[in-house]
Tab-separated table of C-alpha atoms in Angstrom:
chain	number	residue	atom	x	y	z
G	1	UNK	CA	0.000	0.000	0.000
G	2	UNK	CA	1.111	3.565	-0.672
G	3	UNK	CA	1.930	5.966	2.135
G	4	UNK	CA	0.749	9.527	1.815
G	5	UNK	CA	3.544	12.046	1.430
G	6	UNK	CA	4.058	15.459	-0.106
G	7	UNK	CA	5.221	14.618	-3.631
G	8	UNK	CA	4.109	17.698	-5.528
G	9	UNK	CA	5.596	21.071	-6.185
G	10	UNK	CA	3.276	23.700	-7.599
G	11	UNK	CA	4.781	26.307	-9.896
G	12	UNK	CA	2.284	28.961	-8.786
G	13	UNK	CA	-0.405	29.321	-6.124
G	14	UNK	CA	-3.548	27.472	-7.117
G	15	UNK	CA	-6.002	30.035	-8.374
G	16	UNK	CA	-9.693	29.378	-7.877
G	17	UNK	CA	-8.916	26.142	-6.012
G	18	UNK	CA	-12.559	25.711	-5.215
G	19	UNK	CA	-15.792	24.802	-6.915
G	20	UNK	CA	-16.693	27.097	-9.802
G	21	UNK	CA	-19.640	27.038	-12.159
G	22	UNK	CA	-19.957	29.056	-15.346
G	23	UNK	CA	-23.730	29.204	-15.145
G	24	UNK	CA	-25.731	30.674	-12.281
G	25	UNK	CA	-28.344	28.034	-13.027
G	26	UNK	CA	-26.130	25.487	-11.288
G	27	UNK	CA	-24.709	27.808	-8.613
G	28	UNK	CA	-26.472	25.911	-5.829
G	29	UNK	CA	-24.904	22.554	-6.759
G	30	UNK	CA	-21.504	22.961	-5.035
G	31	UNK	CA	-23.056	22.976	-1.568
G	32	UNK	CA	-24.955	19.804	-2.416
G	33	UNK	CA	-22.179	17.876	-4.098
G	34	UNK	CA	-19.469	16.506	-1.771
G	35	UNK	CA	-16.615	17.730	-3.954
G	36	UNK	CA	-14.182	20.574	-4.522
G	37	UNK	CA	-10.882	21.144	-6.248
G	38	UNK	CA	-9.234	20.873	-2.830
G	39	UNK	CA	-10.693	17.393	-2.326
G	40	UNK	CA	-9.505	16.419	-5.805
G	41	UNK	CA	-6.016	17.697	-4.922
G	42	UNK	CA	-5.995	15.719	-1.666
G	43	UNK	CA	-7.164	12.500	-3.304
G	44	UNK	CA	-4.670	12.857	-6.127
G	45	UNK	CA	-1.834	13.453	-3.638
G	46	UNK	CA	-2.636	10.102	-2.039
G	47	UNK	CA	-2.317	8.442	-5.452
G	48	UNK	CA	0.899	10.220	-6.407
G	49	UNK	CA	2.470	9.127	-3.132
G	50	UNK	CA	2.910	5.726	-4.789
G	51	UNK	CA	5.472	7.132	-7.227
G	52	UNK	CA	9.027	6.279	-6.201
G	53	UNK	CA	10.892	8.199	-8.872
G	54	UNK	CA	11.428	11.949	-8.868
G	55	UNK	CA	8.240	13.817	-9.706
G	56	UNK	CA	7.712	17.471	-10.527
G	57	UNK	CA	4.027	18.349	-10.362
G	58	UNK	CA	2.979	21.855	-11.335
G	59	UNK	CA	0.623	23.993	-13.364
G	60	UNK	CA	1.890	24.992	-16.792
G	61	UNK	CA	0.380	28.355	-17.739
G	62	UNK	CA	-0.598	28.815	-21.389
G	63	UNK	CA	-0.473	32.177	-23.222
G	64	UNK	CA	-4.226	32.670	-22.681
G	65	UNK	CA	-3.727	32.026	-18.928
G	66	UNK	CA	-5.389	28.590	-18.980
G	67	UNK	CA	-3.379	26.216	-16.808
G	68	UNK	CA	-2.508	22.601	-17.505
G	69	UNK	CA	-1.795	20.349	-14.515
G	70	UNK	CA	1.416	18.519	-15.393
G	71	UNK	CA	3.567	15.729	-13.994
G	72	UNK	CA	7.179	15.208	-15.049
G	73	UNK	CA	8.703	11.960	-13.796
G	74	UNK	CA	12.406	11.049	-13.983
G	75	UNK	CA	14.461	8.174	-12.616
G	76	UNK	CA	16.285	9.424	-9.546
G	77	UNK	CA	18.491	6.310	-9.592
G	78	UNK	CA	19.519	6.639	-13.240
G	79	UNK	CA	23.257	5.857	-13.573
G	80	UNK	CA	23.594	8.512	-16.268
G	81	UNK	CA	21.036	11.324	-15.788
G	82	UNK	CA	22.401	13.211	-18.788
G	83	UNK	CA	21.740	10.233	-21.057
G	84	UNK	CA	18.191	9.965	-19.740
G	85	UNK	CA	17.575	13.665	-20.304
G	86	UNK	CA	18.822	13.439	-23.889
G	87	UNK	CA	16.280	10.786	-24.875
G	88	UNK	CA	12.996	11.678	-26.529
G	89	UNK	CA	10.432	12.099	-23.736
G	90	UNK	CA	7.226	10.110	-23.540
G	91	UNK	CA	4.090	12.258	-23.278
G	92	UNK	CA	0.937	10.530	-21.988
G	93	UNK	CA	-2.596	11.819	-22.634
G	94	UNK	CA	-5.452	10.327	-20.606
G	95	UNK	CA	-8.953	9.464	-21.788
G	96	UNK	CA	-12.424	10.878	-21.197
G	97	UNK	CA	-13.202	11.551	-17.553
G	98	UNK	CA	-9.677	10.654	-16.463
G	99	UNK	CA	-6.597	12.422	-15.185
G	100	UNK	CA	-2.913	11.940	-14.485
G	101	UNK	CA	-3.636	9.818	-11.413
G	102	UNK	CA	-4.843	6.903	-13.529
G	103	UNK	CA	-1.303	6.392	-14.887
G	104	UNK	CA	-0.090	5.445	-11.412
G	105	UNK	CA	0.754	1.867	-12.460
G	106	UNK	CA	2.891	3.074	-15.357
G	107	UNK	CA	4.811	6.218	-14.442
G	108	UNK	CA	7.656	4.622	-12.485
G	109	UNK	CA	8.337	1.857	-14.978
G	110	UNK	CA	8.147	4.000	-18.099
G	111	UNK	CA	10.407	6.697	-16.603
G	112	UNK	CA	13.209	4.205	-15.941
G	113	UNK	CA	15.310	5.357	-18.892
G	114	UNK	CA	13.610	8.531	-20.166
G	115	UNK	CA	11.570	11.478	-18.952
G	116	UNK	CA	7.806	10.985	-18.846
G	117	UNK	CA	5.320	13.848	-18.983
G	118	UNK	CA	1.635	13.389	-18.183
G	119	UNK	CA	-0.940	16.151	-18.042
G	120	UNK	CA	-4.623	16.682	-17.408
G	121	UNK	CA	-6.323	17.621	-20.647
G	122	UNK	CA	-7.835	21.093	-20.797
G	123	UNK	CA	-11.231	20.900	-19.115
G	124	UNK	CA	-10.430	17.734	-17.148
G	125	UNK	CA	-8.832	16.869	-13.818
G	126	UNK	CA	-7.060	19.809	-12.184
G	127	UNK	CA	-6.485	21.746	-15.404
G	128	UNK	CA	-8.429	24.907	-16.209
G	129	UNK	CA	-12.056	24.424	-17.190
G	130	UNK	CA	-12.814	27.042	-19.847
G	131	UNK	CA	-15.829	27.355	-22.110
G	132	UNK	CA	-15.845	24.996	-25.117
G	133	UNK	CA	-17.732	25.771	-28.339
G	134	UNK	CA	-20.579	23.530	-29.484
G	135	UNK	CA	-19.057	23.111	-32.952
G	136	UNK	CA	-17.142	19.824	-33.298
G	137	UNK	CA	-14.237	21.252	-35.292
G	138	UNK	CA	-13.816	24.258	-33.011
G	139	UNK	CA	-13.980	22.129	-29.860
G	140	UNK	CA	-11.350	19.745	-31.219
G	141	UNK	CA	-9.165	22.670	-32.242
G	142	UNK	CA	-9.347	24.111	-28.719
G	143	UNK	CA	-8.030	20.813	-27.316
G	144	UNK	CA	-5.265	20.614	-29.931
G	145	UNK	CA	-4.201	24.234	-29.487
G	146	UNK	CA	-3.875	23.679	-25.731
G	147	UNK	CA	-1.654	20.638	-26.295
G	148	UNK	CA	0.613	22.543	-28.673
G	149	UNK	CA	0.800	25.539	-26.334
G	150	UNK	CA	1.583	23.160	-23.473
G	151	UNK	CA	4.413	21.623	-25.531
G	152	UNK	CA	5.870	25.051	-26.248
G	153	UNK	CA	5.590	26.119	-22.614
G	154	UNK	CA	7.254	22.961	-21.298
G	155	UNK	CA	9.981	23.176	-23.941
G	156	UNK	CA	9.528	19.731	-25.493
G	157	UNK	CA	10.911	19.735	-29.028
G	158	UNK	CA	10.013	16.171	-30.010
G	159	UNK	CA	8.049	13.497	-28.217
G	160	UNK	CA	6.762	9.975	-28.273
G	161	UNK	CA	3.066	10.781	-28.010
G	162	UNK	CA	0.764	8.267	-26.309
G	163	UNK	CA	-2.972	8.775	-25.994
G	164	UNK	CA	-5.680	6.565	-24.477
G	165	UNK	CA	-9.324	6.592	-25.622
G	166	UNK	CA	-10.324	10.260	-26.144
G	167	UNK	CA	-6.654	11.061	-25.582
G	168	UNK	CA	-5.847	8.767	-28.505
G	169	UNK	CA	-8.231	10.635	-30.781
G	170	UNK	CA	-6.712	13.971	-29.784
G	171	UNK	CA	-3.160	12.598	-30.055
G	172	UNK	CA	-3.880	11.480	-33.627
G	173	UNK	CA	-5.348	14.871	-34.475
G	174	UNK	CA	-2.335	16.613	-32.935
G	175	UNK	CA	0.100	14.416	-34.875
G	176	UNK	CA	-1.693	15.262	-38.119
G	177	UNK	CA	-1.386	18.988	-37.431
G	178	UNK	CA	2.104	18.963	-35.893
G	179	UNK	CA	3.878	15.929	-37.381
G	180	UNK	CA	7.373	17.341	-36.901
G	181	UNK	CA	6.878	17.172	-33.119
G	182	UNK	CA	5.953	13.481	-32.918
G	183	UNK	CA	8.648	10.811	-33.230
G	184	UNK	CA	6.244	7.893	-32.731
G	185	UNK	CA	2.477	7.928	-32.218
G	186	UNK	CA	1.018	5.373	-29.787
G	187	UNK	CA	-2.765	5.046	-29.673
G	188	UNK	CA	-4.167	2.940	-26.840
G	189	UNK	CA	-7.751	1.739	-27.397
G	190	UNK	CA	-8.483	5.041	-29.179
G	191	UNK	CA	-11.982	6.498	-29.329
G	192	UNK	CA	-13.500	8.108	-32.393
G	193	UNK	CA	-12.062	6.044	-35.240
G	194	UNK	CA	-15.010	4.056	-36.659
G	195	UNK	CA	-17.347	5.760	-39.100
G	196	UNK	CA	-20.948	5.295	-40.181
G	197	UNK	CA	-22.252	5.425	-43.713
G	198	UNK	CA	-25.025	7.818	-44.725
G	199	UNK	CA	-27.680	5.288	-43.750
G	200	UNK	CA	-26.473	5.304	-40.146
G	201	UNK	CA	-24.997	1.809	-40.196
G	202	UNK	CA	-21.522	1.035	-38.949
G	203	UNK	CA	-18.629	0.990	-41.397
G	204	UNK	CA	-16.499	-0.697	-38.749
G	205	UNK	CA	-18.356	-3.045	-36.412
G	206	UNK	CA	-18.021	-2.577	-32.673
G	207	UNK	CA	-18.469	-5.209	-29.963
G	208	UNK	CA	-21.436	-4.985	-27.620
G	209	UNK	CA	-21.019	-1.945	-25.404
G	210	UNK	CA	-20.859	-2.437	-21.615
G	211	UNK	CA	-23.797	-1.040	-19.594
G	212	UNK	CA	-21.931	2.008	-18.264
G	213	UNK	CA	-21.007	3.065	-21.808
G	214	UNK	CA	-24.632	2.729	-22.899
G	215	UNK	CA	-25.736	4.894	-19.969
G	216	UNK	CA	-23.290	7.652	-20.897
G	217	UNK	CA	-24.070	7.340	-24.606
G	218	UNK	CA	-27.811	7.566	-23.993
G	219	UNK	CA	-27.519	10.963	-22.287
G	220	UNK	CA	-24.881	12.521	-24.560
G	221	UNK	CA	-27.528	13.733	-26.999
G	222	UNK	CA	-29.418	15.621	-24.300
G	223	UNK	CA	-26.989	16.457	-21.488
G	224	UNK	CA	-23.303	16.590	-20.755
G	225	UNK	CA	-22.162	12.947	-20.495
G	226	UNK	CA	-21.436	12.946	-16.751
G	227	UNK	CA	-24.265	15.229	-15.655
G	228	UNK	CA	-25.834	12.332	-13.765
G	229	UNK	CA	-22.844	12.239	-11.370
G	230	UNK	CA	-23.304	15.907	-10.520
G	231	UNK	CA	-27.097	15.666	-10.357
G	232	UNK	CA	-26.802	12.804	-7.864
G	233	UNK	CA	-25.388	15.189	-5.266
G	234	UNK	CA	-24.239	13.341	-2.137
G	235	UNK	CA	-25.030	10.027	-3.833
G	236	UNK	CA	-22.550	10.755	-6.637
G	237	UNK	CA	-19.566	8.888	-5.146
G	238	UNK	CA	-21.718	5.812	-4.580
G	239	UNK	CA	-22.941	6.059	-8.156
G	240	UNK	CA	-19.349	5.894	-9.436
G	241	UNK	CA	-18.710	2.821	-7.278
G	242	UNK	CA	-21.859	1.180	-8.573
G	243	UNK	CA	-21.286	1.791	-12.269
G	244	UNK	CA	-17.496	1.379	-12.254
G	245	UNK	CA	-16.611	-1.232	-9.590
G	246	UNK	CA	-13.919	-2.468	-11.967
G	247	UNK	CA	-11.810	0.619	-11.303
G	248	UNK	CA	-11.477	-0.213	-7.641
G	249	UNK	CA	-10.435	-3.783	-8.437
G	250	UNK	CA	-7.820	-2.627	-10.987
G	251	UNK	CA	-5.947	-0.773	-8.231
G	252	UNK	CA	-6.880	-2.798	-5.161
G	253	UNK	CA	-3.301	-3.867	-4.464
G	254	UNK	CA	-2.365	-0.179	-4.131
G	255	UNK	CA	-5.412	1.097	-2.267
G	256	UNK	CA	-7.661	-0.818	0.096
G	257	UNK	CA	-10.258	1.949	0.167
G	258	UNK	CA	-12.156	3.920	-2.484
G	259	UNK	CA	-9.231	6.201	-3.376
G	260	UNK	CA	-9.410	5.575	-7.135
G	261	UNK	CA	-13.187	5.837	-7.444
G	262	UNK	CA	-13.090	8.952	-5.244
G	263	UNK	CA	-10.481	10.386	-7.623
G	264	UNK	CA	-12.696	9.656	-10.631
G	265	UNK	CA	-15.661	11.201	-8.841
G	266	UNK	CA	-13.828	14.408	-7.922
G	267	UNK	CA	-12.398	14.669	-11.461
G	268	UNK	CA	-15.879	14.580	-12.936
G	269	UNK	CA	-18.095	16.241	-10.331
G	270	UNK	CA	-16.504	19.648	-10.980
G	271	UNK	CA	-17.722	22.263	-13.433
G	272	UNK	CA	-18.247	20.450	-16.781
G	273	UNK	CA	-15.851	21.780	-19.379
G	274	UNK	CA	-13.831	19.120	-21.203
G	275	UNK	CA	-16.911	16.916	-21.347
G	276	UNK	CA	-18.751	19.795	-23.041
G	277	UNK	CA	-16.020	19.699	-25.674
G	278	UNK	CA	-16.364	15.924	-25.924
G	279	UNK	CA	-20.124	16.209	-26.326
G	280	UNK	CA	-19.583	18.718	-29.150
G	281	UNK	CA	-17.331	16.225	-30.938
G	282	UNK	CA	-19.606	13.197	-30.497
G	283	UNK	CA	-23.034	12.095	-31.615
G	284	UNK	CA	-25.500	9.323	-30.781
G	285	UNK	CA	-23.961	6.339	-28.976
G	286	UNK	CA	-20.580	8.000	-28.728
G	287	UNK	CA	-19.649	8.101	-32.403
G	288	UNK	CA	-17.259	10.874	-33.410
G	289	UNK	CA	-18.768	13.510	-35.678
G	290	UNK	CA	-15.395	13.649	-37.434
G	291	UNK	CA	-14.204	10.009	-37.463
G	292	UNK	CA	-10.444	9.660	-37.413
G	293	UNK	CA	-10.574	6.929	-40.083
G	294	UNK	CA	-11.523	9.707	-42.516
G	295	UNK	CA	-8.357	11.632	-41.675
G	296	UNK	CA	-5.698	9.136	-40.679
G	297	UNK	CA	-4.280	9.200	-44.215
G	298	UNK	CA	-3.087	12.729	-43.420
G	299	UNK	CA	-0.427	11.337	-41.090
G	300	UNK	CA	2.881	11.490	-42.970
G	301	UNK	CA	4.076	8.040	-44.117
G	302	UNK	CA	7.340	8.667	-42.254
G	303	UNK	CA	5.586	8.739	-38.877
G	304	UNK	CA	5.537	5.328	-37.182
G	305	UNK	CA	2.210	4.441	-35.580
G	306	UNK	CA	1.434	1.726	-33.034
G	307	UNK	CA	-2.096	0.922	-31.905
G	308	UNK	CA	-2.526	-1.055	-28.683
G	309	UNK	CA	-5.864	-2.661	-27.886
G	310	UNK	CA	-7.096	-4.658	-24.944
G	311	UNK	CA	-7.939	-8.153	-26.163
G	312	UNK	CA	-11.172	-8.018	-24.108
G	313	UNK	CA	-11.957	-4.367	-24.812
G	314	UNK	CA	-15.322	-3.126	-26.016
G	315	UNK	CA	-13.355	-0.938	-28.434
G	316	UNK	CA	-13.024	-2.876	-31.687
G	317	UNK	CA	-9.442	-3.414	-32.863
G	318	UNK	CA	-10.631	-3.779	-36.468
G	319	UNK	CA	-10.342	0.012	-36.667
G	320	UNK	CA	-6.616	-0.504	-36.209
G	321	UNK	CA	-6.551	-3.024	-39.030
G	322	UNK	CA	-8.360	-0.532	-41.233
G	323	UNK	CA	-5.793	2.146	-40.343
G	324	UNK	CA	-3.007	-0.218	-41.413
G	325	UNK	CA	-4.766	-0.752	-44.758
G	326	UNK	CA	-5.202	2.986	-45.290
G	327	UNK	CA	-1.559	3.751	-44.494
G	328	UNK	CA	-0.256	1.085	-46.843
G	329	UNK	CA	3.526	0.786	-46.638
G	330	UNK	CA	3.841	3.273	-43.759
G	331	UNK	CA	4.861	1.696	-40.444
G	332	UNK	CA	1.637	0.766	-38.655
G	333	UNK	CA	1.468	-1.941	-36.033
G	334	UNK	CA	-1.685	-3.180	-34.307
G	335	UNK	CA	-1.099	-5.155	-31.111
G	336	UNK	CA	-3.566	-6.855	-28.780
G	337	UNK	CA	-2.724	-6.939	-25.064
G	338	UNK	CA	-4.025	-10.144	-23.479
G	339	UNK	CA	-6.145	-10.069	-20.322
G	340	UNK	CA	-6.896	-6.379	-20.809
G	341	UNK	CA	-10.098	-4.428	-21.366
G	342	UNK	CA	-10.404	-0.798	-22.503
G	343	UNK	CA	-8.097	0.371	-19.705
G	344	UNK	CA	-5.099	-1.556	-20.985
G	345	UNK	CA	-2.587	0.361	-18.868
G	346	UNK	CA	-4.339	-0.656	-15.624
G	347	UNK	CA	-5.445	-4.195	-16.530
G	348	UNK	CA	-2.083	-5.408	-17.824
G	349	UNK	CA	0.523	-2.863	-16.669
G	350	UNK	CA	3.502	-5.185	-17.189
G	351	UNK	CA	2.579	-6.067	-20.770
G	352	UNK	CA	1.688	-2.448	-21.434
G	353	UNK	CA	5.090	-1.363	-20.119
G	354	UNK	CA	6.913	-3.919	-22.279
G	355	UNK	CA	5.050	-2.814	-25.393
G	356	UNK	CA	5.597	0.910	-24.790
G	357	UNK	CA	9.242	0.476	-23.757
G	358	UNK	CA	9.938	-1.477	-26.949
G	359	UNK	CA	8.480	1.383	-28.975
G	360	UNK	CA	10.481	3.975	-27.036
G	361	UNK	CA	13.720	2.049	-27.566
G	362	UNK	CA	13.028	1.998	-31.310
G	363	UNK	CA	13.090	5.808	-31.232
G	364	UNK	CA	16.320	6.219	-29.215
């Protein structure tokens, strides 16, 4: 079990480190919901206490004053720190409703020989929660601009870019727009690839969706996807435990209590922002309005791409096979990770580490 310790250093005082709502319509919710940014910070600190390597946790301020919560992890026992620093860093982008804390099984291992950066996407976790437009293209562009501004602010010239789920979709979009910055693109169970034809049928078949995905998908058309968690008030944490008991079991050897599900709750019970952007980019049953399969050919042939899927995931790996067909002779590898569902990094952390380390070593 992890012992709580002070592992974070904040670059600037936390502004607005409390519940905020952009609409007065919901101004009464904070007093009813058992959450705040301070509680999210406390819960995350308990998770980050598990990290044994050196960690620098801080807010990275963008030119427009939005702030991106960022972790930089390095191996404090590295025999040659200079050699580690010279290697291309790995940048990890979480999925919908997640945050940097969910990488807890991976950060130490993947930072053994190179620097690892992980950040909360704009509108998620502890990052700023600005307004997102309702237009799919504009919402996507706001995410991508924040990633590029983050890269400039941190001073990363080139990176091995890894994205999970929604993070995979955004990582692919970023790599298309800024290919010179990505040495290798790793997409882990990426969302938003399959397309539908004009009759509304699936071009790429998907496996049967789990109940919790159907619940979220059914409300996307009418509300923000996680509105039910906020509307549940004091019953919200229990709702997370009920719908996602698997999260607790994925991390039960690290935490005996509800630390992980509490983290997920606090990440998503705050002012909806990133999920507003996600809703703008998605349509009925979670399909992307701008499917990545329609754009993946825009990746330069020189950019190597690896797609990792959980062998038991509800996300269909046939999208990866289709990507390989589209890219032709360009390096594209699709790999299934055994005994893993959608959250590959948590279900099979050792196999995930081996796969990602192999990719990283191929870069430098």
